[in-house]
Amino acid sequence: MSLIEKTVLVTGGSRGIGRSIALLFAKEGANVIINYTKDEEGATDVIKEIESLGVKGLAIKANISKAEEVDKMIDEIKENFDRVDILINNAGITKDGLFIGMKERDWDKVMEVNLKGVFLCTKAVIRKMIKQKHGKIINISSIVGIIGNPGQVNYSASKAGVIGFTKSLAREVASRNITVNAIAPGFIETDMTKILPEDVKRNMVETIPMKKYGKPEDVANLAVFLSSDKADYITGQVIHVDGGMAM
Ligand code: NAI
């Protein structure tokens, strides 16, 4: 599953699932660009690890929900790399709360990062992919976008949106040899889920047929597979990595 000479952009790659994806791509021989918003230290550490594997790494500070910052990020990428072969739309946030008390700004913020961010980053790379007649786009959705979750109306709507985006774009660009797929993780142990109350986590594990949480590497393994030529005939799919939580 060699990704030698490929260049991948992983949004939100300084920690959690994004970090794990970035490192696995580097192990497979790809050059890796990560973006981050605040965590410069985390991003620098990831780049050091990437470069120690003998491939090129670059960290770019950019808020993916702002068009001008995404444009600047793409300019910096163009200065350093000939092309982007693979885009992993991973960055995402939660602003949880029951719907009855949900603030408009918490709705907007989640939509801006989780859905508009996917739009902006994809828009920024797709023209070049069409020209080069090759590209892989992988969007990190969530099973919550499929089965819903109390307290996450904004988040699940954004992640369901990502699935609709994935399927429509997959249909638009399939003939250009570009595949677009979504990964729907279940409960993965990262900083995002660490903040959940212990009782919520205990109850959650009971709903997982495999009775354990997933690891960032479980998601990274699928991202690498979907980006490889072994997955050239797979597009428009939503693949769960959830220990059987949603079937
Ligand atoms: P995390 O909170 O550990 O990492 C999220 C990353 O996104 C961070 O690096 C953060 O800096 C970055 N980010 C946030 N807002 C950004 C912005 N405006 N611009 C650029 N980067 C930004 O979260 P985790 O768990 O690693 O999640 C990664 C993705 O997987 C997210 O899209 C999340 O919704 C999704 N996911 C996570 C699950 C889990 O159980 N951890 C389950 C299902 C989906």
Tab-separated table of C-alpha atoms and ligand atoms in Angstrom:
chain	number	residue	atom	x	y	z
A	1	MET	CA	0.000	0.000	0.000
A	2	SER	CA	2.777	2.369	-0.903
A	3	LEU	CA	2.052	6.074	-0.933
A	4	ILE	CA	5.585	7.037	-1.908
A	5	GLU	CA	5.777	10.369	-3.785
A	6	LYS	CA	2.171	11.210	-2.884
A	7	THR	CA	1.366	14.420	-1.051
A	8	VAL	CA	-1.418	14.499	1.504
A	9	LEU	CA	-3.054	17.420	3.304
A	10	VAL	CA	-4.566	16.508	6.675
A	11	THR	CA	-6.651	19.237	8.294
A	12	GLY	CA	-6.494	19.400	12.081
A	13	GLY	CA	-3.417	17.201	12.064
A	14	SER	CA	-1.724	18.342	15.259
A	15	ARG	CA	-3.478	15.878	17.545
A	16	GLY	CA	-6.003	13.040	17.858
A	17	ILE	CA	-7.223	11.252	14.752
A	18	GLY	CA	-5.591	13.788	12.399
A	19	ARG	CA	-2.193	13.288	14.021
A	20	SER	CA	-2.508	9.528	13.727
A	21	ILE	CA	-3.520	9.795	10.063
A	22	ALA	CA	-0.609	12.163	9.332
A	23	LEU	CA	1.932	9.811	10.928
A	24	LEU	CA	0.605	6.706	9.193
A	25	PHE	CA	0.776	8.438	5.804
A	26	ALA	CA	4.381	9.400	6.536
A	27	LYS	CA	5.172	5.773	7.454
A	28	GLU	CA	3.720	4.734	4.089
A	29	GLY	CA	6.091	7.147	2.346
A	30	ALA	CA	3.840	10.136	1.648
A	31	ASN	CA	4.838	13.761	2.107
A	32	VAL	CA	2.501	15.232	4.687
A	33	ILE	CA	1.067	18.713	5.184
A	34	ILE	CA	-0.900	19.297	8.355
A	35	ASN	CA	-2.819	22.338	9.391
A	36	TYR	CA	-3.597	23.593	12.865
A	37	THR	CA	-5.219	26.591	14.524
A	38	LYS	CA	-3.623	27.047	17.966
A	39	ASP	CA	-1.578	24.001	18.843
A	40	GLU	CA	1.767	25.064	17.377
A	41	GLU	CA	3.715	22.835	19.763
A	42	GLY	CA	1.670	19.765	18.816
A	43	ALA	CA	2.029	20.587	15.116
A	44	THR	CA	5.810	21.028	15.447
A	45	ASP	CA	6.102	17.659	17.211
A	46	VAL	CA	4.097	15.906	14.489
A	47	ILE	CA	6.273	17.464	11.771
A	48	LYS	CA	9.449	16.350	13.603
A	49	GLU	CA	8.106	12.772	13.703
A	50	ILE	CA	7.093	12.946	10.037
A	51	GLU	CA	10.527	14.184	8.960
A	52	SER	CA	12.271	11.536	11.066
A	53	LEU	CA	10.581	9.008	8.763
A	54	GLY	CA	12.449	10.468	5.795
A	55	VAL	CA	9.575	12.276	4.076
A	56	LYS	CA	8.713	15.959	3.743
A	57	GLY	CA	6.461	17.574	6.341
A	58	LEU	CA	4.920	21.016	6.595
A	59	ALA	CA	2.631	22.536	9.243
A	60	ILE	CA	0.476	25.515	8.310
A	61	LYS	CA	-1.549	27.617	10.715
A	62	ALA	CA	-5.009	28.213	9.243
A	63	ASN	CA	-8.588	28.307	10.403
A	64	ILE	CA	-10.332	26.126	7.827
A	65	SER	CA	-13.642	27.941	8.267
A	66	LYS	CA	-12.160	31.182	6.860
A	67	ALA	CA	-11.811	31.379	3.074
A	68	GLU	CA	-8.895	33.837	3.178
A	69	GLU	CA	-6.922	31.598	5.565
A	70	VAL	CA	-7.559	28.521	3.398
A	71	ASP	CA	-6.400	30.486	0.325
A	72	LYS	CA	-3.195	31.501	2.122
A	73	MET	CA	-2.643	27.883	3.171
A	74	ILE	CA	-2.970	26.732	-0.444
A	75	ASP	CA	-0.490	29.415	-1.592
A	76	GLU	CA	2.019	28.151	0.965
A	77	ILE	CA	1.428	24.567	-0.180
A	78	LYS	CA	2.038	25.594	-3.821
A	79	GLU	CA	5.383	27.156	-2.834
A	80	ASN	CA	6.538	23.866	-1.309
A	81	PHE	CA	4.839	21.046	-3.219
A	82	ASP	CA	3.897	20.434	-6.857
A	83	ARG	CA	0.522	18.976	-6.078
A	84	VAL	CA	-1.875	17.640	-3.471
A	85	ASP	CA	-2.882	14.055	-4.264
A	86	ILE	CA	-4.935	13.348	-1.170
A	87	LEU	CA	-7.074	15.583	1.025
A	88	ILE	CA	-8.203	14.385	4.437
A	89	ASN	CA	-10.909	16.679	5.774
A	90	ASN	CA	-10.435	15.762	9.417
A	91	ALA	CA	-10.668	18.975	11.477
A	92	GLY	CA	-13.845	19.165	13.500
A	93	ILE	CA	-15.295	20.526	16.709
A	94	THR	CA	-18.179	19.904	19.087
A	95	LYS	CA	-20.307	22.448	20.981
A	96	ASP	CA	-22.671	20.050	22.735
A	97	GLY	CA	-25.869	20.842	24.574
A	98	LEU	CA	-29.523	19.886	24.491
A	99	PHE	CA	-31.370	21.496	21.602
A	100	ILE	CA	-33.721	23.448	23.863
A	101	GLY	CA	-30.807	25.471	25.213
A	102	MET	CA	-28.571	25.465	22.158
A	103	LYS	CA	-27.272	28.910	21.241
A	104	GLU	CA	-27.291	30.105	17.650
A	105	ARG	CA	-23.546	30.779	17.859
A	106	ASP	CA	-22.910	27.134	18.873
A	107	TRP	CA	-24.895	25.993	15.845
A	108	ASP	CA	-23.038	28.385	13.538
A	109	LYS	CA	-19.566	27.606	14.877
A	110	VAL	CA	-19.979	23.834	14.439
A	111	MET	CA	-21.392	24.275	10.926
A	112	GLU	CA	-18.598	26.677	9.993
A	113	VAL	CA	-15.793	24.314	10.972
A	114	ASN	CA	-17.308	20.878	10.311
A	115	LEU	CA	-19.187	21.611	7.094
A	116	LYS	CA	-18.018	24.914	5.579
A	117	GLY	CA	-14.429	23.929	6.360
A	118	VAL	CA	-14.872	20.782	4.257
A	119	PHE	CA	-16.351	22.909	1.439
A	120	LEU	CA	-13.507	25.443	1.503
A	121	CYS	CA	-10.617	22.965	1.713
A	122	THR	CA	-12.075	20.736	-0.990
A	123	LYS	CA	-12.746	23.721	-3.240
A	124	ALA	CA	-9.123	24.767	-2.783
A	125	VAL	CA	-7.665	21.491	-4.118
A	126	ILE	CA	-10.247	20.051	-6.498
A	127	ARG	CA	-9.402	22.071	-9.639
A	128	LYS	CA	-5.823	20.824	-9.577
A	129	MET	CA	-7.024	17.254	-8.949
A	130	ILE	CA	-9.341	17.491	-11.967
A	131	LYS	CA	-6.438	18.763	-14.101
A	132	GLN	CA	-4.083	16.029	-12.920
A	133	LYS	CA	-6.911	13.473	-13.401
A	134	HIS	CA	-6.221	11.933	-10.045
A	135	GLY	CA	-7.224	12.598	-6.474
A	136	LYS	CA	-8.527	11.092	-3.271
A	137	ILE	CA	-10.737	12.997	-0.865
A	138	ILE	CA	-11.637	11.539	2.492
A	139	ASN	CA	-14.048	13.280	4.809
A	140	ILE	CA	-14.192	12.395	8.472
A	141	SER	CA	-17.885	12.273	9.335
A	142	SER	CA	-19.282	10.439	12.383
A	143	ILE	CA	-21.813	7.730	13.110
A	144	VAL	CA	-23.638	10.478	14.994
A	145	GLY	CA	-24.388	11.924	11.554
A	146	ILE	CA	-26.157	8.640	10.759
A	147	ILE	CA	-27.896	7.585	13.983
A	148	GLY	CA	-28.070	10.923	15.864
A	149	ASN	CA	-27.191	11.609	19.488
A	150	PRO	CA	-28.978	13.638	22.166
A	151	GLY	CA	-27.055	16.828	22.914
A	152	GLN	CA	-25.448	16.910	19.482
A	153	VAL	CA	-28.071	18.308	17.120
A	154	ASN	CA	-25.546	20.766	15.643
A	155	TYR	CA	-22.716	18.234	15.414
A	156	SER	CA	-24.846	15.426	13.951
A	157	ALA	CA	-26.405	17.812	11.402
A	158	SER	CA	-22.914	18.912	10.325
A	159	LYS	CA	-21.685	15.323	10.044
A	160	ALA	CA	-24.814	14.251	8.110
A	161	GLY	CA	-24.085	17.227	5.862
A	162	VAL	CA	-20.590	15.889	5.278
A	163	ILE	CA	-22.118	12.604	4.092
A	164	GLY	CA	-24.409	14.379	1.595
A	165	PHE	CA	-21.440	16.446	0.418
A	166	THR	CA	-19.356	13.281	-0.032
A	167	LYS	CA	-21.953	11.453	-2.127
A	168	SER	CA	-22.816	14.403	-4.372
A	169	LEU	CA	-19.195	15.334	-5.028
A	170	ALA	CA	-18.298	11.678	-5.621
A	171	ARG	CA	-20.885	11.599	-8.412
A	172	GLU	CA	-19.605	14.869	-9.899
A	173	VAL	CA	-15.929	13.926	-10.106
A	174	ALA	CA	-15.948	10.128	-10.513
A	175	SER	CA	-15.278	10.366	-14.248
A	176	ARG	CA	-12.173	12.463	-13.498
A	177	ASN	CA	-10.597	9.603	-11.554
A	178	ILE	CA	-11.177	11.319	-8.232
A	179	THR	CA	-12.703	9.307	-5.410
A	180	VAL	CA	-14.578	10.893	-2.522
A	181	ASN	CA	-15.404	8.816	0.532
A	182	ALA	CA	-16.412	9.403	4.135
A	183	ILE	CA	-15.303	7.649	7.270
A	184	ALA	CA	-17.813	7.494	10.107
A	185	PRO	CA	-15.964	6.790	13.352
A	186	GLY	CA	-17.838	5.710	16.454
A	187	PHE	CA	-16.316	6.480	19.827
A	188	ILE	CA	-12.572	7.061	19.435
A	189	GLU	CA	-10.301	7.887	22.374
A	190	THR	CA	-8.998	11.426	21.736
A	191	ASP	CA	-9.036	14.847	23.440
A	192	MET	CA	-12.480	15.401	21.910
A	193	THR	CA	-14.001	12.474	23.824
A	194	LYS	CA	-11.778	12.747	26.929
A	195	ILE	CA	-13.877	15.676	28.162
A	196	LEU	CA	-17.104	13.622	28.328
A	197	PRO	CA	-18.336	12.787	31.857
A	198	GLU	CA	-17.296	9.332	33.145
A	199	ASP	CA	-20.915	8.072	33.397
A	200	VAL	CA	-21.573	9.065	29.771
A	201	LYS	CA	-18.446	7.194	28.685
A	202	ARG	CA	-19.433	4.103	30.722
A	203	ASN	CA	-22.945	4.091	29.217
A	204	MET	CA	-21.509	4.627	25.748
A	205	VAL	CA	-19.252	1.575	25.914
A	206	GLU	CA	-22.306	-0.562	26.708
A	207	THR	CA	-23.802	0.429	23.336
A	208	ILE	CA	-20.736	-0.789	21.452
A	209	PRO	CA	-21.006	-4.474	20.448
A	210	MET	CA	-17.220	-4.820	20.735
A	211	LYS	CA	-17.402	-3.300	24.268
A	212	LYS	CA	-14.407	-1.060	23.773
A	213	TYR	CA	-13.517	2.334	22.332
A	214	GLY	CA	-11.669	2.743	19.095
A	215	LYS	CA	-8.181	4.170	18.720
A	216	PRO	CA	-7.128	6.948	16.337
A	217	GLU	CA	-5.058	4.319	14.472
A	218	ASP	CA	-8.248	2.395	13.638
A	219	VAL	CA	-9.422	5.404	11.636
A	220	ALA	CA	-5.966	6.105	10.195
A	221	ASN	CA	-5.688	2.552	8.795
A	222	LEU	CA	-8.874	3.041	6.772
A	223	ALA	CA	-7.854	6.526	5.607
A	224	VAL	CA	-4.603	5.124	4.229
A	225	PHE	CA	-6.383	2.217	2.530
A	226	LEU	CA	-8.965	4.511	0.899
A	227	SER	CA	-6.135	6.743	-0.329
A	228	SER	CA	-4.201	3.883	-1.888
A	229	ASP	CA	-4.613	2.449	-5.376
A	230	LYS	CA	-6.160	-0.630	-3.740
A	231	ALA	CA	-9.296	1.493	-3.265
A	232	ASP	CA	-9.406	2.989	-6.759
A	233	TYR	CA	-12.895	1.580	-7.464
A	234	ILE	CA	-14.444	2.718	-4.178
A	235	THR	CA	-16.229	6.066	-4.205
A	236	GLY	CA	-19.208	7.773	-2.574
A	237	GLN	CA	-19.093	5.383	0.383
A	238	VAL	CA	-19.507	5.970	4.095
A	239	ILE	CA	-17.489	3.408	5.999
A	240	HIS	CA	-18.009	2.934	9.717
A	241	VAL	CA	-15.142	2.450	12.155
A	242	ASP	CA	-17.234	1.955	15.258
A	243	GLY	CA	-16.912	-1.521	16.775
A	244	GLY	CA	-20.371	-2.335	15.416
A	245	MET	CA	-22.181	0.597	17.089
A	246	ALA	CA	-24.290	1.371	14.030
A	247	MET	CA	-25.246	-1.450	11.663
B	1	NAI	P1	-9.589	16.567	18.364
B	1	NAI	O1	-10.375	17.637	19.043
B	1	NAI	O2	-8.607	15.789	19.147
B	1	NAI	O3	-8.865	17.165	17.076
B	1	NAI	C1	-9.527	18.016	16.195
B	1	NAI	C2	-8.497	18.770	15.399
B	1	NAI	O4	-9.169	19.728	14.563
B	1	NAI	C3	-7.544	19.567	16.293
B	1	NAI	O5	-6.234	19.420	15.792
B	1	NAI	C4	-8.021	21.001	16.106
B	1	NAI	O6	-6.990	21.958	16.260
B	1	NAI	C5	-8.515	20.974	14.677
B	1	NAI	N1	-9.422	22.077	14.403
B	1	NAI	C6	-10.528	22.426	15.081
B	1	NAI	N2	-11.070	23.532	14.549
B	1	NAI	C7	-10.300	23.873	13.495
B	1	NAI	C8	-10.332	24.920	12.542
B	1	NAI	N3	-11.294	25.856	12.571
B	1	NAI	N4	-9.383	24.975	11.600
B	1	NAI	C9	-8.399	24.040	11.556
B	1	NAI	N5	-8.303	23.034	12.438
B	1	NAI	C10	-9.243	22.960	13.395
B	1	NAI	O7	-10.670	15.627	17.698
B	1	NAI	P2	-10.577	14.138	17.107
B	1	NAI	O8	-11.291	13.269	18.041
B	1	NAI	O9	-9.210	13.827	16.695
B	1	NAI	O10	-11.520	14.328	15.825
B	1	NAI	C11	-11.049	14.400	14.503
B	1	NAI	C12	-12.251	14.301	13.584
B	1	NAI	O11	-12.923	13.068	13.804
B	1	NAI	C13	-13.296	15.403	13.805
B	1	NAI	O12	-13.850	15.792	12.583
B	1	NAI	C14	-14.330	14.701	14.649
B	1	NAI	O13	-15.584	15.298	14.520
B	1	NAI	C15	-14.286	13.300	14.066
B	1	NAI	N6	-14.816	12.265	14.923
B	1	NAI	C16	-14.245	11.994	16.142
B	1	NAI	C17	-14.771	10.989	16.942
B	1	NAI	C18	-14.197	10.652	18.277
B	1	NAI	O14	-14.798	9.819	18.962
B	1	NAI	N7	-13.080	11.208	18.690
B	1	NAI	C19	-15.941	10.222	16.505
B	1	NAI	C20	-16.448	10.580	15.224
B	1	NAI	C21	-15.891	11.564	14.466
